CSV table of C-alpha atoms and ligand atoms in Angstrom, one decimal:
chain,number,residue,atom,x,y,z
D,182,MET,CA,21.8,27.3,-83.8
D,183,GLY,CA,22.7,29.1,-80.7
D,184,VAL,CA,25.1,31.9,-79.9
D,185,VAL,CA,28.1,30.0,-80.5
D,186,GLY,CA,27.4,29.3,-84.2
D,187,ASP,CA,28.4,26.6,-86.6
D,188,LYS,CA,32.0,27.6,-86.7
D,189,LEU,CA,32.9,26.2,-83.3
D,190,LYS,CA,31.2,22.8,-84.1
D,191,ASN,CA,33.3,22.7,-87.2
D,192,PRO,CA,36.5,20.4,-86.4
D,193,ASN,CA,38.2,22.3,-89.3
D,194,ALA,CA,38.2,25.3,-87.1
D,195,TYR,CA,40.7,23.4,-84.8
D,196,LYS,CA,44.3,22.6,-85.0
D,197,ARG,CA,44.6,19.5,-82.9
D,198,VAL,CA,41.6,17.1,-82.7
D,199,VAL,CA,41.0,13.8,-80.5
D,200,ILE,CA,38.2,11.6,-81.8
D,201,LYS,CA,36.9,9.0,-79.5
D,202,ILE,CA,35.3,6.0,-80.8
D,203,GLY,CA,32.9,3.7,-79.0
D,204,SER,CA,33.0,-0.1,-79.3
D,205,ALA,CA,29.4,-0.2,-80.4
D,206,LEU,CA,30.3,1.9,-83.3
D,207,LEU,CA,33.3,-0.2,-84.6
D,208,VAL,CA,32.3,-3.6,-83.8
D,209,ASP,CA,28.9,-5.3,-84.4
D,210,ALA,CA,28.4,-8.1,-81.9
D,211,GLN,CA,27.0,-10.4,-84.9
D,212,THR,CA,29.0,-9.4,-87.7
D,213,GLY,CA,32.3,-8.1,-86.2
D,214,LEU,CA,34.2,-5.1,-87.5
D,215,ARG,CA,32.2,-2.3,-89.3
D,216,LYS,CA,34.7,-2.2,-92.0
D,217,GLU,CA,32.9,0.3,-94.2
D,218,TRP,CA,32.1,2.6,-91.4
D,219,LEU,CA,35.7,2.5,-90.4
D,220,ASN,CA,36.7,3.2,-94.1
D,221,ASN,CA,34.5,6.2,-94.2
D,222,LEU,CA,35.8,7.6,-91.0
D,223,CYS,CA,39.4,7.2,-92.2
D,224,ASP,CA,38.2,9.1,-95.3
D,225,ASP,CA,36.8,11.9,-92.9
D,226,ILE,CA,40.2,11.7,-91.1
D,227,SER,CA,42.1,12.2,-94.3
D,228,GLN,CA,40.0,15.4,-95.2
D,229,LEU,CA,40.7,16.9,-91.9
D,230,THR,CA,44.6,16.1,-92.2
D,231,GLN,CA,44.5,17.6,-95.6
D,232,ASN,CA,43.1,20.9,-94.2
D,233,GLY,CA,46.0,20.9,-91.6
D,234,VAL,CA,44.1,19.5,-88.6
D,235,GLU,CA,46.2,17.1,-86.6
D,236,VAL,CA,44.1,14.1,-85.8
D,237,LEU,CA,44.4,11.7,-82.7
D,238,ILE,CA,41.9,8.6,-82.4
D,239,VAL,CA,41.1,7.1,-79.1
D,240,SER,CA,39.3,4.1,-79.8
D,241,SER,CA,37.5,1.4,-77.8
D,242,GLY,CA,36.5,-2.1,-79.3
D,243,ALA,CA,39.4,-4.3,-78.1
D,244,ILE,CA,37.1,-6.4,-75.7
D,245,ALA,CA,34.1,-6.5,-78.1
D,246,MET,CA,36.4,-7.4,-80.8
D,247,GLY,CA,38.2,-10.1,-78.9
D,248,ARG,CA,34.8,-11.4,-77.9
D,249,LYS,CA,33.6,-11.8,-81.6
D,250,ILE,CA,36.9,-13.3,-82.7
D,251,LEU,CA,36.9,-15.9,-80.1
D,252,ASN,CA,33.3,-16.5,-80.4
D,253,LEU,CA,32.9,-16.0,-76.6
D,254,PRO,CA,29.3,-16.5,-75.3
D,255,LYS,CA,27.1,-13.5,-74.3
D,256,GLY,CA,27.4,-12.5,-70.4
D,257,THR,CA,29.9,-11.0,-68.1
D,258,LEU,CA,33.7,-12.0,-68.5
D,259,LYS,CA,36.0,-12.5,-65.6
D,260,LEU,CA,38.8,-9.9,-65.5
D,261,GLU,CA,41.5,-12.2,-66.9
D,262,GLN,CA,39.0,-13.2,-69.6
D,263,SER,CA,38.2,-9.7,-70.7
D,264,GLN,CA,42.0,-8.7,-70.5
D,265,ALA,CA,42.7,-11.8,-72.8
D,266,ALA,CA,39.7,-10.9,-75.2
D,267,ALA,CA,41.3,-7.4,-75.4
D,268,SER,CA,44.8,-8.8,-76.4
D,269,VAL,CA,43.1,-10.7,-79.0
D,270,GLY,CA,40.9,-7.7,-80.1
D,271,GLN,CA,43.4,-5.0,-79.9
D,272,ILE,CA,45.6,-6.6,-82.4
D,273,GLU,CA,42.6,-6.8,-85.2
D,274,LEU,CA,41.8,-3.1,-84.1
D,275,GLY,CA,45.4,-2.2,-84.8
D,276,ARG,CA,45.3,-3.9,-88.0
D,277,ALA,CA,41.8,-2.6,-89.2
D,278,TYR,CA,43.0,1.1,-88.6
D,279,ASN,CA,46.5,0.4,-90.2
D,280,GLU,CA,44.6,-0.8,-93.4
D,281,GLY,CA,41.9,1.9,-93.2
D,282,LEU,CA,44.4,4.8,-93.0
D,283,GLN,CA,46.9,3.5,-95.6
D,284,THR,CA,44.1,3.6,-98.1
D,285,TYR,CA,44.2,7.4,-97.5
D,286,ASP,CA,48.1,7.3,-97.4
D,287,LEU,CA,48.1,7.9,-93.7
D,288,SER,CA,50.4,5.8,-91.4
D,289,ALA,CA,49.1,4.6,-87.8
D,290,GLY,CA,50.8,4.3,-84.7
D,291,GLN,CA,49.5,2.3,-81.6
D,292,ILE,CA,49.7,3.8,-78.4
D,293,LEU,CA,48.4,1.6,-75.3
D,294,LEU,CA,48.0,3.5,-72.0
D,295,THR,CA,47.4,2.7,-68.5
D,296,LEU,CA,46.2,5.2,-65.9
D,297,SER,CA,49.7,5.7,-64.4
D,298,ASP,CA,50.8,6.8,-67.8
D,299,THR,CA,48.8,9.7,-67.6
D,300,GLU,CA,48.7,10.4,-63.8
D,301,THR,CA,52.4,10.2,-63.0
D,302,ARG,CA,54.1,13.1,-64.3
D,303,ARG,CA,57.3,11.4,-65.6
D,304,ARG,CA,55.2,8.8,-67.6
D,305,TYR,CA,52.8,11.4,-68.6
D,306,LEU,CA,56.0,13.5,-70.2
D,307,ASN,CA,57.1,10.2,-71.7
D,308,ALA,CA,53.9,9.4,-73.4
D,309,ARG,CA,53.3,13.1,-74.5
D,310,ALA,CA,56.6,13.1,-76.2
D,311,THR,CA,56.0,9.8,-78.3
D,312,ILE,CA,52.4,11.2,-79.2
D,313,ASN,CA,53.9,14.4,-80.3
D,314,ALA,CA,56.7,12.7,-82.3
D,315,LEU,CA,54.0,10.7,-84.2
D,316,LEU,CA,52.0,13.8,-84.8
D,317,GLU,CA,55.2,15.8,-86.2
D,318,TRP,CA,55.7,12.6,-88.6
D,319,LYS,CA,51.9,13.2,-89.6
D,320,ALA,CA,51.0,9.6,-88.5
D,321,ILE,CA,47.9,9.1,-86.7
D,322,PRO,CA,48.1,7.8,-83.2
D,323,ILE,CA,45.5,5.2,-82.3
D,324,ILE,CA,45.2,5.1,-78.5
D,325,ASN,CA,43.4,2.6,-76.3
D,326,GLU,CA,43.7,1.6,-72.7
D,327,ASN,CA,46.2,-1.2,-72.4
D,328,ASP,CA,43.3,-3.5,-71.0
D,329,SER,CA,45.4,-6.5,-71.1
D,330,VAL,CA,47.6,-5.4,-68.4
D,331,ALA,CA,45.7,-2.9,-66.6
D,332,THR,CA,43.7,-4.3,-63.5
D,333,SER,CA,40.5,-2.9,-62.1
D,334,GLU,CA,42.1,-0.9,-59.4
D,335,ILE,CA,44.4,1.1,-61.6
D,336,ARG,CA,42.4,1.2,-64.7
D,337,TYR,CA,40.3,3.9,-66.5
D,338,GLY,CA,37.9,1.5,-67.4
D,339,ASP,CA,36.3,3.9,-69.7
D,340,ASN,CA,37.6,5.5,-72.8
D,341,ASP,CA,35.7,9.0,-72.5
D,342,ARG,CA,37.8,10.1,-69.4
D,343,LEU,CA,40.8,8.4,-71.0
D,344,ALA,CA,40.3,10.4,-74.3
D,345,ALA,CA,39.9,13.6,-72.4
D,346,ARG,CA,43.3,13.1,-70.5
D,347,VAL,CA,45.0,12.5,-73.7
D,348,ALA,CA,43.4,15.5,-75.2
D,349,THR,CA,44.7,17.8,-72.5
D,350,MET,CA,48.0,16.0,-72.5
D,351,VAL,CA,48.7,16.7,-76.1
D,352,SER,CA,47.0,20.3,-75.6
D,353,ALA,CA,44.5,19.3,-78.1
D,354,ASP,CA,41.8,22.3,-78.9
D,355,LEU,CA,39.0,19.9,-79.5
D,356,LEU,CA,37.7,16.5,-78.1
D,357,ILE,CA,35.0,14.9,-80.2
D,358,LEU,CA,33.0,12.0,-78.6
D,359,LEU,CA,31.6,9.6,-81.3
D,360,SER,CA,28.6,8.4,-79.3
D,361,ASP,CA,25.4,6.2,-79.9
D,362,ILE,CA,23.4,9.6,-79.1
D,363,ASP,CA,23.8,12.9,-80.8
D,364,GLY,CA,24.4,15.0,-77.7
D,365,LEU,CA,23.3,15.8,-74.2
D,366,TYR,CA,19.4,16.1,-73.9
D,367,THR,CA,17.4,17.5,-71.1
D,368,ALA,CA,15.9,14.3,-70.3
D,369,PRO,CA,16.1,10.7,-71.6
D,370,PRO,CA,15.2,11.2,-75.3
D,371,HIS,CA,14.0,7.4,-75.6
D,372,PHE,CA,11.5,7.9,-72.7
D,373,ASP,CA,10.6,11.5,-72.7
D,374,PRO,CA,9.2,13.2,-75.7
D,375,ASN,CA,9.8,16.8,-74.4
D,376,ALA,CA,13.4,16.1,-74.2
D,377,GLU,CA,15.5,18.6,-75.8
D,378,LEU,CA,19.0,18.6,-77.2
D,379,ILE,CA,21.2,21.2,-75.4
D,380,GLU,CA,23.5,22.6,-78.0
D,381,GLU,CA,26.0,24.5,-76.0
D,382,VAL,CA,27.2,24.1,-72.6
D,383,PRO,CA,29.2,27.0,-71.5
D,384,GLU,CA,29.9,25.6,-68.3
D,385,ILE,CA,29.4,22.3,-66.5
D,386,THR,CA,27.2,23.0,-63.7
D,387,SER,CA,25.4,20.8,-61.2
D,388,ASP,CA,22.4,20.9,-63.5
D,389,ILE,CA,24.2,19.6,-66.5
D,390,GLU,CA,25.5,16.8,-64.4
D,391,ALA,CA,22.1,16.1,-63.2
D,392,MET,CA,20.9,15.9,-66.7
D,393,ALA,CA,23.6,13.5,-67.6
D,394,GLY,CA,22.7,11.2,-64.7
D,395,ALA,CA,19.0,10.9,-66.2
D,396,ALA,CA,20.0,10.7,-69.7
D,397,ALA,CA,22.1,7.6,-70.1
D,398,SER,CA,23.1,6.7,-73.7
D,399,GLU,CA,22.2,3.4,-75.0
D,400,LEU,CA,25.0,1.2,-75.2
D,401,SER,CA,28.4,2.7,-74.5
D,402,ARG,CA,30.2,1.6,-71.3
D,403,GLY,CA,30.4,4.9,-69.8
D,404,GLY,CA,27.1,6.3,-70.6
D,405,MET,CA,26.5,10.0,-70.3
D,406,VAL,CA,28.0,10.5,-66.9
D,407,THR,CA,31.5,9.5,-68.0
D,408,LYS,CA,31.2,11.8,-70.8
D,409,ILE,CA,30.3,14.8,-68.7
D,410,GLU,CA,33.3,13.8,-66.6
D,411,ALA,CA,35.3,13.8,-69.6
D,412,GLY,CA,33.9,17.1,-70.3
D,413,LYS,CA,35.1,18.5,-67.1
D,414,ILE,CA,38.8,17.1,-67.6
D,415,ALA,CA,38.9,18.6,-71.3
D,416,THR,CA,37.2,22.0,-70.5
D,417,GLU,CA,39.1,22.6,-67.5
D,418,GLY,CA,42.4,21.9,-69.5
D,419,GLY,CA,41.4,24.4,-72.2
D,420,THR,CA,40.0,21.8,-74.7
D,421,ALA,CA,36.7,22.2,-76.1
D,422,MET,CA,34.5,19.0,-76.4
D,423,ILE,CA,31.8,17.7,-78.8
D,424,ILE,CA,29.3,14.9,-78.1
D,425,THR,CA,27.8,13.6,-81.4
D,426,SER,CA,26.4,10.5,-83.1
D,427,GLY,CA,28.9,8.0,-84.7
D,428,LYS,CA,26.0,6.0,-85.7
D,429,GLU,CA,25.8,7.0,-89.2
D,430,ALA,CA,28.6,6.7,-91.9
D,431,HIS,CA,31.0,9.8,-92.1
D,432,PRO,CA,30.3,11.1,-88.7
D,433,ILE,CA,33.0,13.9,-89.0
D,434,LYS,CA,31.8,15.2,-92.3
D,435,ARG,CA,28.3,15.2,-90.9
D,436,LEU,CA,29.5,17.2,-88.1
D,437,ILE,CA,30.9,19.7,-90.5
D,438,ASN,CA,27.7,19.9,-92.4
D,439,GLY,CA,25.8,20.8,-89.2
D,440,ALA,CA,24.7,17.5,-87.7
D,441,ASN,CA,23.2,17.6,-84.2
D,442,ALA,CA,25.8,17.7,-81.4
D,443,THR,CA,26.4,19.3,-77.7
D,444,TRP,CA,29.3,21.6,-77.6
D,445,PHE,CA,31.1,22.1,-74.4
D,446,ALA,CA,33.0,25.6,-74.2
D,447,PRO,CA,36.9,25.4,-73.0
D,448,SER,CA,37.5,27.1,-69.7
D,449,ASN,CA,37.6,30.9,-70.3
D,450,ASN,CA,41.2,31.3,-69.5
D,451,PRO,CA,42.7,27.9,-70.4
D,452,VAL,CA,46.4,29.3,-69.8
D,453,THR,CA,45.3,30.2,-66.4
D,454,ALA,CA,43.7,26.9,-65.7
D,455,ARG,CA,46.6,25.0,-66.9
D,456,LYS,CA,49.2,27.3,-64.8
D,457,ARG,CA,46.8,26.5,-61.8
D,458,TRP,CA,47.2,22.9,-62.8
D,459,ILE,CA,50.8,22.7,-62.6
D,460,ALA,CA,50.8,25.1,-59.5
D,461,GLY,CA,48.7,22.4,-57.9
D,462,HIS,CA,51.1,19.7,-58.4
D,463,LEU,CA,53.9,21.2,-56.5
D,464,ASN,CA,56.8,18.9,-55.5
D,465,THR,CA,59.5,21.4,-54.1
D,466,GLY,CA,62.0,18.7,-54.1
D,467,GLY,CA,64.5,20.6,-56.0
D,468,GLN,CA,65.3,24.0,-57.1
D,469,ILE,CA,67.2,25.7,-60.0
D,470,ILE,CA,68.9,28.9,-60.1
D,471,VAL,CA,69.0,31.0,-63.7
D,472,ASP,CA,71.0,33.9,-64.9
D,473,GLU,CA,69.6,37.2,-65.6
D,474,GLY,CA,69.6,36.7,-69.4
D,475,ALA,CA,67.4,33.6,-68.8
D,476,GLU,CA,65.1,35.5,-66.3
D,477,ASN,CA,64.4,38.0,-68.9
D,478,ALA,CA,63.7,35.5,-71.6
D,479,LEU,CA,61.3,33.8,-69.1
D,480,MET,CA,59.5,36.9,-68.7
D,481,LEU,CA,59.1,37.2,-72.2
D,482,GLY,CA,57.4,33.8,-72.4
D,483,LYS,CA,60.6,31.7,-73.6
D,484,SER,CA,61.4,28.2,-72.4
D,485,LEU,CA,64.3,27.7,-70.0
D,486,LEU,CA,67.3,26.4,-71.9
D,487,PHE,CA,70.8,25.1,-70.1
D,488,ALA,CA,72.8,27.9,-71.4
D,489,GLY,CA,71.0,30.1,-68.6
D,490,LEU,CA,71.2,27.8,-65.9
D,491,THR,CA,73.7,28.5,-63.4
D,492,ARG,CA,73.1,26.0,-60.6
D,493,ILE,CA,70.8,23.3,-59.3
D,494,GLU,CA,69.9,22.4,-55.7
D,495,GLY,CA,68.2,19.3,-54.2
D,496,GLN,CA,67.1,16.1,-55.8
D,497,PHE,CA,64.5,15.6,-58.6
D,498,LYS,CA,63.6,13.4,-61.4
D,499,ARG,CA,62.7,14.1,-64.9
D,500,GLY,CA,59.0,15.2,-64.8
D,501,ASP,CA,59.3,16.5,-61.0
D,502,THR,CA,58.2,20.0,-60.5
D,503,VAL,CA,60.9,22.4,-59.3
D,504,LYS,CA,61.6,26.0,-58.1
D,505,ILE,CA,63.0,28.3,-60.4
D,506,LEU,CA,65.1,31.1,-58.6
D,507,SER,CA,66.8,34.2,-59.9
D,508,HIS,CA,70.4,34.9,-59.6
D,509,ASN,CA,69.6,36.8,-56.4
D,510,ASN,CA,67.3,34.2,-55.0
D,511,ARG,CA,64.0,35.5,-56.1
D,512,LEU,CA,61.3,32.8,-56.6
D,513,LEU,CA,60.4,33.3,-60.2
D,514,GLY,CA,58.0,30.4,-60.6
D,515,HIS,CA,57.6,26.8,-60.9
D,516,GLY,CA,58.2,24.4,-63.8
D,517,ILE,CA,58.1,20.6,-64.9
D,518,ILE,CA,61.8,19.8,-65.5
D,519,ALA,CA,62.6,17.4,-68.5
D,520,TYR,CA,65.8,16.1,-66.8
D,521,ASP,CA,66.9,13.9,-63.8
D,522,ALA,CA,69.1,16.2,-61.5
D,523,ALA,CA,72.2,14.2,-62.3
D,524,ASP,CA,71.9,14.8,-66.0
D,525,ALA,CA,70.8,18.4,-65.6
D,526,GLN,CA,73.9,19.1,-63.3
D,527,LYS,CA,76.2,17.9,-66.3
D,528,LEU,CA,74.5,20.3,-68.7
D,529,ILE,CA,74.5,23.5,-66.7
D,530,GLY,CA,75.6,26.4,-69.1
D,531,HIS,CA,75.9,24.4,-72.2
D,532,ASN,CA,74.3,25.0,-75.7
D,533,SER,CA,71.5,22.8,-76.5
D,534,ASN,CA,73.5,21.2,-79.4
D,535,GLU,CA,76.0,19.7,-76.8
D,536,ILE,CA,73.1,17.6,-74.9
D,537,ILE,CA,73.8,14.5,-77.1
D,538,ASP,CA,77.7,14.6,-76.6
D,539,ILE,CA,77.4,15.0,-73.0
D,540,LEU,CA,74.6,12.8,-72.3
D,541,GLY,CA,74.9,10.2,-74.9
D,542,TYR,CA,71.3,10.7,-75.9
D,543,LYS,CA,69.3,13.5,-77.4
D,544,GLY,CA,67.0,14.8,-74.8
D,545,ARG,CA,64.7,18.0,-75.2
D,546,ASN,CA,66.5,21.3,-75.9
D,547,GLU,CA,64.6,23.0,-73.0
D,548,VAL,CA,65.3,22.3,-69.2
D,549,ILE,CA,61.8,23.3,-68.6
D,550,HIS,CA,59.4,24.2,-71.7
D,551,ARG,CA,57.3,27.3,-71.4
D,552,ASP,CA,54.3,25.2,-71.4
D,553,ASP,CA,55.4,23.3,-68.5
D,554,MET,CA,56.1,26.5,-66.6
D,555,VAL,CA,54.3,28.9,-64.0
D,556,LEU,CA,55.7,32.2,-63.2
D,557,THR,CA,54.9,33.6,-60.0
D,558,VAL,CA,56.3,37.1,-61.0
D,559,GLU,CA,54.6,38.5,-64.4
P,123,LIG,N1,39.0,-0.1,-73.7
P,123,LIG,C1,38.0,-0.9,-73.9
P,123,LIG,C2,37.9,-1.7,-75.0
P,123,LIG,O1,38.9,-1.4,-76.1
P,123,LIG,C3,36.9,-0.1,-73.8
P,123,LIG,C4,36.5,1.0,-72.8
P,123,LIG,C5,35.1,1.8,-73.2
P,123,LIG,O2,34.1,1.1,-73.7
P,123,LIG,O3,35.2,3.0,-72.7
P,123,LIG,O4,37.6,-2.7,-75.2
């Protein structure tokens, strides 16, 4: 074991964990759903949740499952055929997870995402809120790309990167990619007897990328290259990532017991990374002005509430980035606003518990949540 130690490869040491499951682990081309494997995985998940870990699943397998159910011949499918196969497969996947998790008294919630759900701020906020609500209710989100409607130009195509976006979206602290290979090797292990497993990747350098290019995994759609792409998305967003094998039963338990794995360190300063990320997505169409009390609260790291809001200027929609100004017009920072300008206008100076009466729906208490805010004055 290297300098990092076993602890960081133990999912129990994390609060919120995304587990990505590849098609080949879940669906056997000959026999279909690997029911026992899935049941054992649900057992692992149940153990994690009992230890207070929040778990999200990003599962592939819709197309593979659809192929099996429809008895489709081997070979490449046309786009509309794989989309149709995914629709057949996804409904079965959902059923299988639901049944598997129910055995352990857990509920499943299915979320099918397209690229624009994670790349457009407004939709991103929506998806994130839904997933967070599921987690609050202790239900397990089962997430996949919405293959049946996502066309080739606007799709992820691989669930490695989708899982990484989901992980950063929900501020997960760990992403586990269950793969057909037990980690990143210095060379393709099937061909090179001198290939060594890399246990820890403190930073994804060009050397690491080159190794990934050479060391493709056997079956998964994305191969090692998309896993490293996923690693970049995850670690830059402050999420650690682990690649380990999911081939055997109880892959999470095995990981906890020290199975081979590659651990990718999250960015040294994830808060700064996230702040840089928000600052990099500026859309300064609108601005909001806060009173002195709110200004002080922001400096203490609090979220912005409507009670401290005195004026809004310009046009913006929920999910846009706006400028935050002090009462004397000083730029305090930027943040992603949770309300459209018209709704925000109605709520100026009001308490959070009045939101429902004024708007007719219960929106977020915060105008801008502190996680969605970058202050320029500290
Ligand atoms: N979303 C695809 C499916 O469920 C899988 C994508 C991937 O293999 O990464 O079939």
